[in-house]
Short mmCIF file of C-alpha atoms in Angstrom, two decimals:
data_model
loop_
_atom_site.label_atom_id
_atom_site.label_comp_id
_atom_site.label_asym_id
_atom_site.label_seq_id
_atom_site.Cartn_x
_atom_site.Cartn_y
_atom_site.Cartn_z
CA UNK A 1 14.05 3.59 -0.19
CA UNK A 2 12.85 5.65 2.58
CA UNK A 3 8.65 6.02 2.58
CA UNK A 4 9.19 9.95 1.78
CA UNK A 5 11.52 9.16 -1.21
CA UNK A 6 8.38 6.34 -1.88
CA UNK A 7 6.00 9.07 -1.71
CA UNK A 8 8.28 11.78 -3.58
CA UNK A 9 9.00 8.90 -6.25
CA UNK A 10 4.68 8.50 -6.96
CA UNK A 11 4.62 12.72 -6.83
CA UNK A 12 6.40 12.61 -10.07
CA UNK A 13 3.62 11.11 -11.78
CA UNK A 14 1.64 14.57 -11.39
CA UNK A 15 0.38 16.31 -14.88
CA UNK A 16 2.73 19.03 -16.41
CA UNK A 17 2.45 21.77 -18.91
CA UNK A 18 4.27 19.51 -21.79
CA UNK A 19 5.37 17.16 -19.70
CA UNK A 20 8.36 19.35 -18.86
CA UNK A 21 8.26 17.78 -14.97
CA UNK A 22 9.62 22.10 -13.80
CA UNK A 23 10.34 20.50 -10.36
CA UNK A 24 12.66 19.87 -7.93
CA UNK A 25 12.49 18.18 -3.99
CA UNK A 26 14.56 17.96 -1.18
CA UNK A 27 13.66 15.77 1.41
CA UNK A 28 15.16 15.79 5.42
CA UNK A 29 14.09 13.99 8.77
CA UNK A 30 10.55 14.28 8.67
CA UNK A 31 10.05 17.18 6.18
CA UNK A 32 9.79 17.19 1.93
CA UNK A 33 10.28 20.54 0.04
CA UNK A 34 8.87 21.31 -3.17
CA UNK A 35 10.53 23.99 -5.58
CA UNK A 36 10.14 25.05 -8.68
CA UNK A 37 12.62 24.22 -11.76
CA UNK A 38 13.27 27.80 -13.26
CA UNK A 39 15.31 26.12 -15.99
CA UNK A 40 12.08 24.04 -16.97
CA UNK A 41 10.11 27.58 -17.12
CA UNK A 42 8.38 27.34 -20.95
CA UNK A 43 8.97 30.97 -21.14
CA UNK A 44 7.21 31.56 -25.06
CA UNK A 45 4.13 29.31 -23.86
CA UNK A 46 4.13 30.34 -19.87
CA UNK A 47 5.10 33.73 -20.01
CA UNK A 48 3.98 34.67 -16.03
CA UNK A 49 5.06 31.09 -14.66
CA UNK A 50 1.34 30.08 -14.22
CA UNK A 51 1.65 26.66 -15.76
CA UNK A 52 4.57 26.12 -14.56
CA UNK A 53 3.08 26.81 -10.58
CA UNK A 54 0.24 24.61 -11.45
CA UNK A 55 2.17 21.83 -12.52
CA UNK A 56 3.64 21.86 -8.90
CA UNK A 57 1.00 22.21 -7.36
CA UNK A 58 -0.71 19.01 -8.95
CA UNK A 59 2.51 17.56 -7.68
CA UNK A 60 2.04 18.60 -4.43
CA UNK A 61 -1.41 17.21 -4.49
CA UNK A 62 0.09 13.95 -5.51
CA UNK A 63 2.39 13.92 -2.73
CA UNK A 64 -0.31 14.68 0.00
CA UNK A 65 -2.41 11.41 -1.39
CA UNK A 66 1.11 9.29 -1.77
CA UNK A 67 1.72 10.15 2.08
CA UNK A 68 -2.20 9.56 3.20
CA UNK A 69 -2.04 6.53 1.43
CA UNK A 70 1.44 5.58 3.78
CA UNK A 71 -0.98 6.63 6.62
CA UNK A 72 1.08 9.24 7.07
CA UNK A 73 -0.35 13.10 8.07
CA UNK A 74 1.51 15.82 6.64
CA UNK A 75 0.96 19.50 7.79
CA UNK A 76 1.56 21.74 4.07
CA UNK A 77 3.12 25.46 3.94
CA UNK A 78 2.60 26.89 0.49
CA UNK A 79 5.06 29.99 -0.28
CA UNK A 80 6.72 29.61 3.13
CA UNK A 81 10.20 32.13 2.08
CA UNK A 82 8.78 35.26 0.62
CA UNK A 83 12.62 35.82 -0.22
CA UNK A 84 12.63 32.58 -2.22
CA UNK A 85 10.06 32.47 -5.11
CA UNK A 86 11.49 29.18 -6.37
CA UNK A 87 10.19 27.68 -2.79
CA UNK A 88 6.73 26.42 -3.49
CA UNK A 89 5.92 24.18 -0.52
CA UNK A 90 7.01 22.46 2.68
CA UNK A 91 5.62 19.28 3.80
CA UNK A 92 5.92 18.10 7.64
CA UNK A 93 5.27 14.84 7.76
CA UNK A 94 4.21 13.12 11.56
CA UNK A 95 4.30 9.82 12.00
CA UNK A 96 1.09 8.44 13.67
CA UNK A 97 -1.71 6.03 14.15
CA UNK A 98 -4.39 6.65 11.16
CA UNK A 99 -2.55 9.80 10.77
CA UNK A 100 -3.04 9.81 7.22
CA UNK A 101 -6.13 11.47 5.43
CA UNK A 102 -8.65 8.96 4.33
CA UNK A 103 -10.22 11.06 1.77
CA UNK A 104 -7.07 11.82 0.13
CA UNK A 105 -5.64 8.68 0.49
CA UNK A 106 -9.13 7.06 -1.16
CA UNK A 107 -6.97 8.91 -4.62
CA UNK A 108 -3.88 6.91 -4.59
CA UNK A 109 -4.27 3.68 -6.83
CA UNK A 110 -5.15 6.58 -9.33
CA UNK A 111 -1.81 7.99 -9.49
CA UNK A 112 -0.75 5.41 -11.40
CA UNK A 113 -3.89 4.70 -13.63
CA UNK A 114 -3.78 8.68 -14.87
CA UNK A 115 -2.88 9.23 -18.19
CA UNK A 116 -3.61 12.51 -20.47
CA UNK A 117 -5.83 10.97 -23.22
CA UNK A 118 -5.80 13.76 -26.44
CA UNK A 119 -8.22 10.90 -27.86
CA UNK A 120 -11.61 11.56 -29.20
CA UNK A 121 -13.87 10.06 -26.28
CA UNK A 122 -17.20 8.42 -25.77
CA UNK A 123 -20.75 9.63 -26.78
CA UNK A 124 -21.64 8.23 -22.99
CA UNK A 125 -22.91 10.97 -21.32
CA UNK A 126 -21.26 11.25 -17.31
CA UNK A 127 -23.45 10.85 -14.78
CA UNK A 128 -24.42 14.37 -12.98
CA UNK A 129 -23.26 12.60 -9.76
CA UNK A 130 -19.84 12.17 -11.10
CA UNK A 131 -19.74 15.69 -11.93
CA UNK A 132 -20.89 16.80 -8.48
CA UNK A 133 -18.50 14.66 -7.03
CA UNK A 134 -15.42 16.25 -9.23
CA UNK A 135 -16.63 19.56 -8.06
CA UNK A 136 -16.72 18.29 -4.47
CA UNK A 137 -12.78 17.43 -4.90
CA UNK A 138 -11.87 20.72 -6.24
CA UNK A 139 -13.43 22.41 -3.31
CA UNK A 140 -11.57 20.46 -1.03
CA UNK A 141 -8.56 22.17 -1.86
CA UNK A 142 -10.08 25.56 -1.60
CA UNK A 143 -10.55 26.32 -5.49
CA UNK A 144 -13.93 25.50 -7.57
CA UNK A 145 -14.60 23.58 -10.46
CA UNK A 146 -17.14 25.35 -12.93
CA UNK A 147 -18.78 22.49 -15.37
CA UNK A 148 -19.89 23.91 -19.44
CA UNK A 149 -22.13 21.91 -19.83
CA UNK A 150 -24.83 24.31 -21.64
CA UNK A 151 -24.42 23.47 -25.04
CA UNK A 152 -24.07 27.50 -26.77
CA UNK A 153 -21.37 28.15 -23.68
CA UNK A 154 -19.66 25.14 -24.23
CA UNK A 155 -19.14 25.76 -28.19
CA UNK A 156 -18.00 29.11 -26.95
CA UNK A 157 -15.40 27.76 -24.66
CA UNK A 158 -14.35 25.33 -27.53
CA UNK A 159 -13.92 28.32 -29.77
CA UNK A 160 -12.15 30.55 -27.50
CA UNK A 161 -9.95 27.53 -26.31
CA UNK A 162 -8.82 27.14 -30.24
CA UNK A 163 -8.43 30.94 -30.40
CA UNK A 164 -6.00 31.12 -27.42
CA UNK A 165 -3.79 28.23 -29.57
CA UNK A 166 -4.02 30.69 -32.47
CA UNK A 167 -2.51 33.48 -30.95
CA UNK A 168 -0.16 31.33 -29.22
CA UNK A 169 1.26 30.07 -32.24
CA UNK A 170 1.44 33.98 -33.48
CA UNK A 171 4.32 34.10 -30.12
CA UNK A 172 7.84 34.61 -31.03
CA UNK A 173 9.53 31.01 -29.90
CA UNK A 174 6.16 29.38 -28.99
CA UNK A 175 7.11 26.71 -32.30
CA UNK A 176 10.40 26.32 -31.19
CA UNK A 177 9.34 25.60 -28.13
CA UNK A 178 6.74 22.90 -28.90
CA UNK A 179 9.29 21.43 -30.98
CA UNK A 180 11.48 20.75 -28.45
CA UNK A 181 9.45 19.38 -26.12
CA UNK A 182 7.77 16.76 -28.73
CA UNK A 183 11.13 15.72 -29.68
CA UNK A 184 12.76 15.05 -27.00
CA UNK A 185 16.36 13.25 -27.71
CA UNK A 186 16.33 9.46 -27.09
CA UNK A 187 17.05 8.49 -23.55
CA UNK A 188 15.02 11.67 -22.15
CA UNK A 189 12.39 11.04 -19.76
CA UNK A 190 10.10 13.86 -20.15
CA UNK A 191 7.98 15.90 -23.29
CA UNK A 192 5.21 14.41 -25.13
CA UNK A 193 6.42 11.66 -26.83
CA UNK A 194 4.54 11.04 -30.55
CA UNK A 195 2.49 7.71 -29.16
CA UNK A 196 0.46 10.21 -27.09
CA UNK A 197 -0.40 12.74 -29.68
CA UNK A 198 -3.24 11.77 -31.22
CA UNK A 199 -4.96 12.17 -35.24
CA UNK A 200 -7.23 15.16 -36.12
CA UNK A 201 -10.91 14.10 -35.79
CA UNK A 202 -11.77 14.38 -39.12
CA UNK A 203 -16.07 14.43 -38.79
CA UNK A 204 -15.62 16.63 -36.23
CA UNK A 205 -18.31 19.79 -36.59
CA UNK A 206 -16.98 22.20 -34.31
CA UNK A 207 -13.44 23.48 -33.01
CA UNK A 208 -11.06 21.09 -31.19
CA UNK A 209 -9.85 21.85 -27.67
CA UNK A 210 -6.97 20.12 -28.52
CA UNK A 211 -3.91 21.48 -28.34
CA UNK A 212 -1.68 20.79 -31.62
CA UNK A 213 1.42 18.96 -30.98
CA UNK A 214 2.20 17.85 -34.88
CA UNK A 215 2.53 14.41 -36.40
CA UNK A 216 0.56 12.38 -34.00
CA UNK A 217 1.55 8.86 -33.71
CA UNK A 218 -1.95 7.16 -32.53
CA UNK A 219 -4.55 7.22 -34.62
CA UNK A 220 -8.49 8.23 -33.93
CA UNK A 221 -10.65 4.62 -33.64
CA UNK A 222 -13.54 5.66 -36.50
CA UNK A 223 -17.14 5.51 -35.22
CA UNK A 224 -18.85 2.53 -36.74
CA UNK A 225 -20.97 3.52 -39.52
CA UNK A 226 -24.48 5.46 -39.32
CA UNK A 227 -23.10 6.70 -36.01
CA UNK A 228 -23.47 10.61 -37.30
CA UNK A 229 -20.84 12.87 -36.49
CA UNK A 230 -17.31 12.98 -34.40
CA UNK A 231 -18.73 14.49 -31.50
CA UNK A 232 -17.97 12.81 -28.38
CA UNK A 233 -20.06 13.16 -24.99
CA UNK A 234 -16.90 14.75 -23.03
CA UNK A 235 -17.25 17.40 -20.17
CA UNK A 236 -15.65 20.52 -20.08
CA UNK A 237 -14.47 21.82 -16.65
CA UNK A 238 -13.21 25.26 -15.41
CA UNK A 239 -10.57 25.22 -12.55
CA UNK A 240 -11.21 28.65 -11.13
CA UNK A 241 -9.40 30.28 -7.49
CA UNK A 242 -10.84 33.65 -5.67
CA UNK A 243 -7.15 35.36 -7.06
CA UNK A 244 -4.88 35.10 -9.48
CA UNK A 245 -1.61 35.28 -7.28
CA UNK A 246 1.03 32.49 -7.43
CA UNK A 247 -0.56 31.02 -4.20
CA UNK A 248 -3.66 30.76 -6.24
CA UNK A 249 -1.78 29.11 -8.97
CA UNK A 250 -0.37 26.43 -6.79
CA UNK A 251 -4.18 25.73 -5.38
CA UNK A 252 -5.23 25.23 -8.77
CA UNK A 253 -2.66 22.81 -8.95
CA UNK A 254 -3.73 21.12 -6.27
CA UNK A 255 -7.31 21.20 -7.51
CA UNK A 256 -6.40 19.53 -10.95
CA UNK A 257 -4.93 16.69 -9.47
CA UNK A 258 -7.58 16.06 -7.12
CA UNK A 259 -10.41 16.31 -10.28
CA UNK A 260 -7.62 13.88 -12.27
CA UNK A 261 -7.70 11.38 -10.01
CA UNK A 262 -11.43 11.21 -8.61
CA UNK A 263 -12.15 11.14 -12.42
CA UNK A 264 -9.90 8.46 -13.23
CA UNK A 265 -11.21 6.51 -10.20
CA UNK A 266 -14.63 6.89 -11.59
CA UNK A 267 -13.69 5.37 -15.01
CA UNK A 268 -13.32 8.16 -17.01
CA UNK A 269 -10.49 9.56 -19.54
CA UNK A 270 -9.26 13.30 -18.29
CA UNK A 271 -7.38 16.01 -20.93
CA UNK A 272 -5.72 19.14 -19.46
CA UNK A 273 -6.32 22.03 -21.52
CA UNK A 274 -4.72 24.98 -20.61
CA UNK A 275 -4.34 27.13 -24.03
CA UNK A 276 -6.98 29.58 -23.35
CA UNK A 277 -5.88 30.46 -19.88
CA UNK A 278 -2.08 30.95 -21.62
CA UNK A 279 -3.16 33.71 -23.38
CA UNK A 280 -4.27 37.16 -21.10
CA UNK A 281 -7.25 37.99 -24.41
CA UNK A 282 -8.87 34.67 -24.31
CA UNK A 283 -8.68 34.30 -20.15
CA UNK A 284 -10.65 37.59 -19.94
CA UNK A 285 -13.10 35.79 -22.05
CA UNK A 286 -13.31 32.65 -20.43
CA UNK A 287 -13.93 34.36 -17.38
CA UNK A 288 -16.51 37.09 -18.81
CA UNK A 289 -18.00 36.25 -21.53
CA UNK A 290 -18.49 32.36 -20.92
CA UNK A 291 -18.06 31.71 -16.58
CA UNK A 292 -19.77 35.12 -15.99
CA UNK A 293 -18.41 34.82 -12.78
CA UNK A 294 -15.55 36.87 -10.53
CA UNK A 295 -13.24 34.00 -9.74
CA UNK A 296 -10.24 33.68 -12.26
CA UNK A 297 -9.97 30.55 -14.57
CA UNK A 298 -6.92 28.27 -14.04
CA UNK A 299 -7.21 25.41 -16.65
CA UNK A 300 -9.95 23.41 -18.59
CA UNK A 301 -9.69 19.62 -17.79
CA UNK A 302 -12.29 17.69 -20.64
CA UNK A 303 -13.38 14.47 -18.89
CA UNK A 304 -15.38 11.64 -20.84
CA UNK A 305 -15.46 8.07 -20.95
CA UNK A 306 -13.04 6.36 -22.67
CA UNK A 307 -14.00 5.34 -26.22
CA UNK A 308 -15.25 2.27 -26.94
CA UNK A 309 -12.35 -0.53 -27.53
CA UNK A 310 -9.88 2.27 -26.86
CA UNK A 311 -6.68 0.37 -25.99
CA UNK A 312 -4.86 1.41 -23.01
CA UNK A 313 -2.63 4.32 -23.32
CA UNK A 314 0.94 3.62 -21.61
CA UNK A 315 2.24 5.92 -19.13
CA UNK A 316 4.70 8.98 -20.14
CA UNK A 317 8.61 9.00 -19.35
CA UNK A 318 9.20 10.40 -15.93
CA UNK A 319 12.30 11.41 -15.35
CA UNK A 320 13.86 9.41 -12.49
CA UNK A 321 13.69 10.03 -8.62
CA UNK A 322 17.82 10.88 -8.41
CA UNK A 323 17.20 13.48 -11.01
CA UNK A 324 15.37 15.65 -9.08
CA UNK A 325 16.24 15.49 -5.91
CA UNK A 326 18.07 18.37 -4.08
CA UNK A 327 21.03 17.55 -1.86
#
């Protein structure tokens, strides 16, 4: 295996809306392109492709930290065919002495320590350092990362997250859709399989940001008794970009998987959440009545520590390298 197939092959591990994996590659002498898979396009959830651009742009990201970790520089052009919309990215790679970023290539042993953890998490609180340094990485890629941490916003942004899955279930197809990507047919190598969806929190006192995938098949550890309430000590984060254009959508992409991976570097558990931002009612609100800020909201990640004695989650089916690769 070549070291851009290497790199390509660790890209795959990026986030996805469902773990639907809406890419494809094709790699050449010295240069990897990134498309989008229109026939992995969650059209009842993702209506205007945004979830579906993000995902490749945190794949993207992963692919920039899989080559900087190969010391390998790589020049990026995002939307480089206006007459090809399917045509996210193109990656020229040079080879050369410390040519790869050391930053970005600081990432890599997180790519494949990631996991999406739906668990309830630690009553730790993260250190404000950590936080400034997540918000550091999003920056980095030329988006911003906007931490809730006021308590009356944040219950705010829980309840307009759990609003947006509401009126998302109130979609014509959006059931059907869920279904089928949390029952995938044996042998598939993508969805959310049952061993990552996890129990209700039943002491919980306010509104989960969780999004409902149905019967979960890993059950919530119970806090040990006289502990109070089901409230954990997890962040909520705001992904926002200056626009709201597809090239925006790729950068929050990017932005995601850099906050992922610094996060999961630090210790700490990360959720996507990207229900409110699906939904054009409860984006407006994010952005106005909760961000109070011009830039547009992208996705919520929730980052916390991992709950005490919480086993190990194991990765997700990826589909394999051969799959997706464009001749």
């Amino acid at each position: 295996m070549s070291q851009l197939e290497a790199a390509v092959e660790d890209a795959l591990r990026a986030p996805s809306v469902h773990n639907s994996q809406p890419w494809r590659w094709r790699i050449s002498t010295g240069e990897v392109r990134l498309y989008a898979d229109e026939e992995r396009h969650l059209i009842a959830t993702d209506p205007d492709r945004r979830d579906l651009v993000l995902s490749c742009g945190a794949a993207l990201h992963h692919l920039c930290v899989a080559l900087a970790a190969r010391d390998l520089a790589a020049d990026v052009r995002r939307l480089p065919d206006p007459e090809d919309r399917t045509l996210l990215a193109t990656v020229s790679v040079r080879h050369e002495p410390r040519g790869g970023d050391p930053d970005a290539a600081a990432l890599y042993p997180a790519i494949a320590e990631r996991r999406t953890d739906r668990r309830r998490m630690s009553r730790r609180p993260i250190p404000a350092d950590h936080l400034q340094k997540l918000v550091e990485q999003a920056s980095r890629t030329g988006a911003s990362l906007v931490p809730v941490t006021d308590p009356a916003r944040r219950q705010k942004l829980l309840a307009v997250i759990a609003e947006g899955e509401r009126l998302l279930r109130e979609e014509p197809g959006y059931a059907s859709e869920l279904w089928v990507w949390t029952h995938r047919l044996s042998g598939c190598h993508d969805g959310v399989p049952a061993s990552h969806v996890a129990a209700s929190v039943i002491d919980a006192i306010g509104p989960s940001p969780l999004r409902h995938f149905g019967t979960p098949g890993r059950a919530q550890a119970p806090w040990q008794p006289g502990h109070g309430t089901g409230e954990d000590a997890a962040e909520l984060l705001v992904v926002t970009t200056a626009g709201d254009d597809v090239l925006d959508h790729l950068e929050a992409g990017e932005a995601t998987s850099a906050v992922l991976l610094a996060a999961t570097g630090l210790g700490h558990a990360t959720t996507p959440l990207s229900q409110a931002l699906e939904v054009d009612r409860t984006r407006l609100q994010v952005r106005r009545d909760i961000l109070h800020v011009p830039e547009h909201p992208q996705l919520v990640v929730r980052v916390g520590w991992p709950a005490t004695g919480a086993p190990a989650l194991p990765p997700t089916p990826r589909r394999d390298l051969h799959a997706v690769l464009m001749t």
